[in-house]
Amino acid sequence: MVLEFAASPKTKPPAKMSTPSPFLYSILILIVSFLCQASAIQLNGARYLGNFWSSSRTLSLRAPKYQYETKYFQQKLDHFSFADLPSFSQRYLINTQHWEGPSRSAPIFLYCGNEGDIEWFAANTGFVWEIAPRFGAMVIFPEHRYYGESMPYGSKEEAYKNATSLSYLTAEQALADYAVLITELKRNLSAQACPVVLFGGSYGGMLAAWMRLKYPHISIGALASSAPVLQFEDLVPPETFYSIVSDGFRRESMSCFNTIKESWDVINKVGQINGGLAQLTKTFHICRELESVDSLSNWLESAYSYLAMVNYPYSTDFLMPLPGSPIKEVCRKIDSLPDGASVLQCIFEGISIYYNYTGKVDCFDLNDDPHGMSGWDWQACTEMIMPMASNRTTSMFPEFYYDPKSNEEQCLKDFHVKPRPTWITTEFGGHAFKSALKAFGSNIIFSNGLLDPWSGGSVLEDVSETIVALTTKKGAHHLDLRAATAEDPDWLLDQRSSEIKLIRGWLDEHYDKKKAISAYR
Amino acid sequence: MVLEFAASPKTKPPAKMSTPSPFLYSILILIVSFLCQASAIQLNGARYLGNFWSSSRTLSLRAPKYQYETKYFQQKLDHFSFADLPSFSQRYLINTQHWEGPSRSAPIFLYCGNEGDIEWFAANTGFVWEIAPRFGAMVIFPEHRYYGESMPYGSKEEAYKNATSLSYLTAEQALADYAVLITELKRNLSAQACPVVLFGGSYGGMLAAWMRLKYPHISIGALASSAPVLQFEDLVPPETFYSIVSDGFRRESMSCFNTIKESWDVINKVGQINGGLAQLTKTFHICRELESVDSLSNWLESAYSYLAMVNYPYSTDFLMPLPGSPIKEVCRKIDSLPDGASVLQCIFEGISIYYNYTGKVDCFDLNDDPHGMSGWDWQACTEMIMPMASNRTTSMFPEFYYDPKSNEEQCLKDFHVKPRPTWITTEFGGHAFKSALKAFGSNIIFSNGLLDPWSGGSVLEDVSETIVALTTKKGAHHLDLRAATAEDPDWLLDQRSSEIKLIRGWLDEHYDKKKAISAYR
């Protein structure tokens, strides 16, 4: 793990930090962006789940341990029209140290940057850095447009000014950026014959899979980790995400699951009585008095969802400093309270594992949103319409339906933009996605950990001989892409080893074919 | 053949026409648009070949014999951004008369409209109409944006106003139009399970192949007839086109080939002497005195190139009313003149087969360009950069090189737009196009007639078991897509029968798979 985050109240920075630097601030933004996947739930499911960062927190970090050069490439703002628009400077990180070069047609490993600063993804995708040397591979991490330093119109302020300036923040444009960048780069390095292997996690994994689908000539294969490519329209039931989160708690303890399930009504009842909000504020150690019950519920829901995403087998500090198998710990806490303890006290103690594992937080600020409009919020209001719902049968969350209309209203209000809920399925495939891939595709790994609530929207069964699903029962959100640790369990080692073997197979096949062509000639 | 064209001087309409109607005018525009493929040569090869229509001509037509309804669909102007742009009305022709409907998952045959009025393509693509009933298929001909009636901004005048209004005239946007249209249409008809088979000729064939590549979930296969998908960058030698045209003449008669090859110097020499232009004007029956030798040369070059494209085995009136094997006729004329005849006289007599087969033209107007800026000219200045050159070894044309710089200057001058010569290869595949298709593709027929000069930029060998090349030695530009005639030679019947068999195979396989899935469930 490269970055280390310490949760602490905003008003009380941890001793080791002096003043927040712009760099730290930008790291914060990345993480928010990354986490904003959840805000898709809010926006698309007309449900608030994106307030993870509302809790006051500051961060500390160590410098990334991976070496690379930082370069920039001029990109067209709209690849698909000839409108007279300013170009923008796309940042990319590149390491050619272990690359065996064009003469050996050595491979290029390209990570499809997702919704955040590319340095953060580079730092958190140790797998690519670790395996590159044994493949003699170049490593490239291009940044996604409108994130990090890759800002159209010269600055984030200008790029995020309004719906017009944001309008070119789309997945298709990002894919075209990657295609143009790698084509030009290979041309400049006389590396046209060097095969490209794509990597990506979460939205980046979706991009890697889509890139393979839309630009098969650009790469020879893709590892798409925790990529919910089917989390659109009605491809999977909208309850999927929350059901998987709930399963994670149910699996640990039925009484824990039931306590959480009951808690919503209790919170609502308390919230409705005189002085109820003050009472909830006190019980949950909220810094400023709650203005509504919803903000508390959303804050709790966020924690449960993120806990499921990072339910890793060993302690991490990816989103928050957390113990290994954090859901187990949360439930242990909830279940271990004495009989006299109230439901709310149980919930607070449980949630504190997530929001305050270091024990340094005195109070939580639910309305802390220093970041304003984030890129993912825009994407979730335009293309990335991932319907979410919760039903009382499978979910421990309050019941709610997916309501496209209220989602549209919210997006019109927030961004003056109308969502296109059927666009992603039209562009990349809907119900026919898998059968189209089977007939018209090859060399994609869809890797998933089944504890990850996003796994329900991904590909969990082999599509063909070369489009395969690698699932681990105990894995969570793209754990396989992270750096190796001494604590990696066997099943994780196996998963990574399968991935390496498959990638090796793609390359061997590629070189064999090339040899055959040369021999033929 | 449905439309009938009669060449005649502009100043002298043929008796059967009264006054040019707006409808006729629009038909004229279509044909020009279609023919403007050749103007790509002019623009990309810095060489003028697009003045086919400079000869004065008017048209007559009979109503198309195929039955369809004309409908309209609102499309986004930019599918790949969320810029606040007006939508536009896309026209499509639809016939459901023989369609066996959703209950039988009956197929949908979709012709990818190309650079012209869709009614013209519908009228000239008899093959699709003729085979649809035996497949129980629906037939759809959607129109390409910026052509025919499918005009953004409400009118051609507004759509073609400037580079800004034209900027959304791209192949990628057109493909997305087709994807969105067919997805919505299937949804509305509850026909999601109905497989789509794509058809296209020339640029439409490129669109059909690219559609299969980019939207594999939308269709199960594509017949791409005479689709020069490799006529970009350095994928094929730039001399290819003119070499094939020249071969067509060399094959018929070496002396004919030599006469044409010699003629350019003769024309230049005559043009340089005093009164030379007047002499050329007279010899070639040009209505208005020539201002330069170039305009005459271009006019001649156009004719030779179009003759090669429509070098069909029987008489047609596709571009012009022409005899069967028109190159043979032209050469017969050139070769049959008495020994005393001058080279220029020979050339004039030969070319008259093309420009004046009906014998009704008194004089030719080389500068007749009533159409102004055409859509294909824009496309040829933006994405469709097809390098062309002519060398003295393989070509009967004057020598010239492909000069990207002068092409760029011309496009900046004409349209205030800068060409993107490497974009198509980046977006759809360059040197790796075929190998990517092999690894990541299925069910495409690349059909070509080897007499067609565009065949050199197409796929002429099987790429895989399911991506096959059907070539005919004696075929020309997408002859296979035309309606059957009593004169169809055996090799053409064979080609069409192979196509039908392959399409049937795609459908059978599709239904078998579906059945397997149903049985499994």
mmCIF file with all atom_site columns, C-alpha atoms in Angstrom, chain B residues 221-283:
data_model
loop_
_atom_site.group_PDB
_atom_site.id
_atom_site.type_symbol
_atom_site.label_atom_id
_atom_site.label_alt_id
_atom_site.label_comp_id
_atom_site.label_asym_id
_atom_site.label_entity_id
_atom_site.label_seq_id
_atom_site.pdbx_PDB_ins_code
_atom_site.Cartn_x
_atom_site.Cartn_y
_atom_site.Cartn_z
_atom_site.occupancy
_atom_site.B_iso_or_equiv
_atom_site.pdbx_formal_charge
_atom_site.auth_seq_id
_atom_site.auth_comp_id
_atom_site.auth_asym_id
_atom_site.auth_atom_id
_atom_site.pdbx_PDB_model_num
ATOM 1  C CA . GLY B 1 221 ? -23.350 -9.945 -40.068 1.00 0.00 ? 221 GLY B CA 1
ATOM 2  C CA . ALA B 1 222 ? -22.618 -7.519 -42.878 1.00 0.00 ? 222 ALA B CA 1
ATOM 3  C CA . LEU B 1 223 ? -22.335 -7.608 -46.629 1.00 0.00 ? 223 LEU B CA 1
ATOM 4  C CA . ALA B 1 224 ? -19.833 -4.889 -47.495 1.00 0.00 ? 224 ALA B CA 1
ATOM 5  C CA . SER B 1 225 ? -19.760 -4.519 -51.231 1.00 0.00 ? 225 SER B CA 1
ATOM 6  C CA . SER B 1 226 ? -16.916 -2.619 -52.943 1.00 0.00 ? 226 SER B CA 1
ATOM 7  C CA . ALA B 1 227 ? -15.861 -1.131 -49.620 1.00 0.00 ? 227 ALA B CA 1
ATOM 8  C CA . PRO B 1 228 ? -12.358 0.393  -49.811 1.00 0.00 ? 228 PRO B CA 1
ATOM 9  C CA . VAL B 1 229 ? -11.737 0.108  -46.069 1.00 0.00 ? 229 VAL B CA 1
ATOM 10 C CA . LEU B 1 230 ? -7.979  -0.061 -46.661 1.00 0.00 ? 230 LEU B CA 1
ATOM 11 C CA . GLN B 1 231 ? -7.726  2.987  -48.951 1.00 0.00 ? 231 GLN B CA 1
ATOM 12 C CA . PHE B 1 232 ? -6.240  5.048  -46.107 1.00 0.00 ? 232 PHE B CA 1
ATOM 13 C CA . GLU B 1 233 ? -2.831  6.210  -45.040 1.00 0.00 ? 233 GLU B CA 1
ATOM 14 C CA . ASP B 1 234 ? -0.215  3.787  -46.417 1.00 0.00 ? 234 ASP B CA 1
ATOM 15 C CA . LEU B 1 235 ? -2.294  0.626  -46.141 1.00 0.00 ? 235 LEU B CA 1
ATOM 16 C CA . VAL B 1 236 ? -2.247  0.164  -49.902 1.00 0.00 ? 236 VAL B CA 1
ATOM 17 C CA . PRO B 1 237 ? 0.084   1.908  -52.351 1.00 0.00 ? 237 PRO B CA 1
ATOM 18 C CA . PRO B 1 238 ? -1.406  5.251  -53.385 1.00 0.00 ? 238 PRO B CA 1
ATOM 19 C CA . GLU B 1 239 ? -1.017  4.243  -57.044 1.00 0.00 ? 239 GLU B CA 1
ATOM 20 C CA . THR B 1 240 ? -3.505  1.404  -56.600 1.00 0.00 ? 240 THR B CA 1
ATOM 21 C CA . PHE B 1 241 ? -6.615  3.167  -57.842 1.00 0.00 ? 241 PHE B CA 1
ATOM 22 C CA . TYR B 1 242 ? -5.159  4.563  -61.057 1.00 0.00 ? 242 TYR B CA 1
ATOM 23 C CA . SER B 1 243 ? -3.260  1.373  -61.759 1.00 0.00 ? 243 SER B CA 1
ATOM 24 C CA . ILE B 1 244 ? -6.484  -0.605 -61.723 1.00 0.00 ? 244 ILE B CA 1
ATOM 25 C CA . VAL B 1 245 ? -8.217  1.932  -63.946 1.00 0.00 ? 245 VAL B CA 1
ATOM 26 C CA . SER B 1 246 ? -5.265  1.707  -66.330 1.00 0.00 ? 246 SER B CA 1
ATOM 27 C CA . ASP B 1 247 ? -5.282  -2.080 -66.230 1.00 0.00 ? 247 ASP B CA 1
ATOM 28 C CA . GLY B 1 248 ? -8.861  -1.981 -67.421 1.00 0.00 ? 248 GLY B CA 1
ATOM 29 C CA . PHE B 1 249 ? -7.767  -0.220 -70.594 1.00 0.00 ? 249 PHE B CA 1
ATOM 30 C CA . ARG B 1 250 ? -4.516  -2.157 -71.015 1.00 0.00 ? 250 ARG B CA 1
ATOM 31 C CA . ARG B 1 251 ? -6.472  -5.393 -70.777 1.00 0.00 ? 251 ARG B CA 1
ATOM 32 C CA . GLU B 1 252 ? -8.718  -4.355 -73.636 1.00 0.00 ? 252 GLU B CA 1
ATOM 33 C CA . SER B 1 253 ? -6.015  -3.057 -75.912 1.00 0.00 ? 253 SER B CA 1
ATOM 34 C CA . MET B 1 254 ? -2.411  -2.072 -75.502 1.00 0.00 ? 254 MET B CA 1
ATOM 35 C CA . SER B 1 255 ? -2.691  0.487  -78.285 1.00 0.00 ? 255 SER B CA 1
ATOM 36 C CA . CYS B 1 256 ? -5.733  2.070  -76.638 1.00 0.00 ? 256 CYS B CA 1
ATOM 37 C CA . PHE B 1 257 ? -3.798  2.269  -73.366 1.00 0.00 ? 257 PHE B CA 1
ATOM 38 C CA . ASN B 1 258 ? -0.851  3.833  -75.183 1.00 0.00 ? 258 ASN B CA 1
ATOM 39 C CA . THR B 1 259 ? -2.973  6.340  -77.054 1.00 0.00 ? 259 THR B CA 1
ATOM 40 C CA . ILE B 1 260 ? -4.462  7.568  -73.790 1.00 0.00 ? 260 ILE B CA 1
ATOM 41 C CA . LYS B 1 261 ? -1.059  7.605  -72.129 1.00 0.00 ? 261 LYS B CA 1
ATOM 42 C CA . GLU B 1 262 ? 0.363   9.693  -74.981 1.00 0.00 ? 262 GLU B CA 1
ATOM 43 C CA . SER B 1 263 ? -2.602  12.013 -75.122 1.00 0.00 ? 263 SER B CA 1
ATOM 44 C CA . TRP B 1 264 ? -1.699  14.051 -72.044 1.00 0.00 ? 264 TRP B CA 1
ATOM 45 C CA . ASP B 1 265 ? 1.503   15.353 -73.594 1.00 0.00 ? 265 ASP B CA 1
ATOM 46 C CA . VAL B 1 266 ? -0.279  16.095 -76.829 1.00 0.00 ? 266 VAL B CA 1
ATOM 47 C CA . ILE B 1 267 ? -2.993  18.001 -74.979 1.00 0.00 ? 267 ILE B CA 1
ATOM 48 C CA . ASN B 1 268 ? -0.373  19.944 -73.037 1.00 0.00 ? 268 ASN B CA 1
ATOM 49 C CA . LYS B 1 269 ? 1.567   20.789 -76.153 1.00 0.00 ? 269 LYS B CA 1
ATOM 50 C CA . VAL B 1 270 ? -1.476  21.945 -78.066 1.00 0.00 ? 270 VAL B CA 1
ATOM 51 C CA . GLY B 1 271 ? -2.611  23.888 -75.031 1.00 0.00 ? 271 GLY B CA 1
ATOM 52 C CA . GLN B 1 272 ? 0.635   25.806 -74.940 1.00 0.00 ? 272 GLN B CA 1
ATOM 53 C CA . ILE B 1 273 ? 0.601   27.048 -78.518 1.00 0.00 ? 273 ILE B CA 1
ATOM 54 C CA . ASN B 1 274 ? -1.189  30.168 -79.577 1.00 0.00 ? 274 ASN B CA 1
ATOM 55 C CA . GLY B 1 275 ? -4.880  29.458 -80.043 1.00 0.00 ? 275 GLY B CA 1
ATOM 56 C CA . GLY B 1 276 ? -4.273  26.009 -78.611 1.00 0.00 ? 276 GLY B CA 1
ATOM 57 C CA . LEU B 1 277 ? -7.013  26.212 -75.991 1.00 0.00 ? 277 LEU B CA 1
ATOM 58 C CA . ALA B 1 278 ? -9.472  27.268 -78.656 1.00 0.00 ? 278 ALA B CA 1
ATOM 59 C CA . GLN B 1 279 ? -8.397  24.305 -80.733 1.00 0.00 ? 279 GLN B CA 1
ATOM 60 C CA . LEU B 1 280 ? -8.874  21.892 -77.825 1.00 0.00 ? 280 LEU B CA 1
ATOM 61 C CA . THR B 1 281 ? -12.228 23.488 -77.069 1.00 0.00 ? 281 THR B CA 1
ATOM 62 C CA . LYS B 1 282 ? -13.316 22.781 -80.597 1.00 0.00 ? 282 LYS B CA 1
ATOM 63 C CA . THR B 1 283 ? -11.902 19.267 -80.817 1.00 0.00 ? 283 THR B CA 1
#
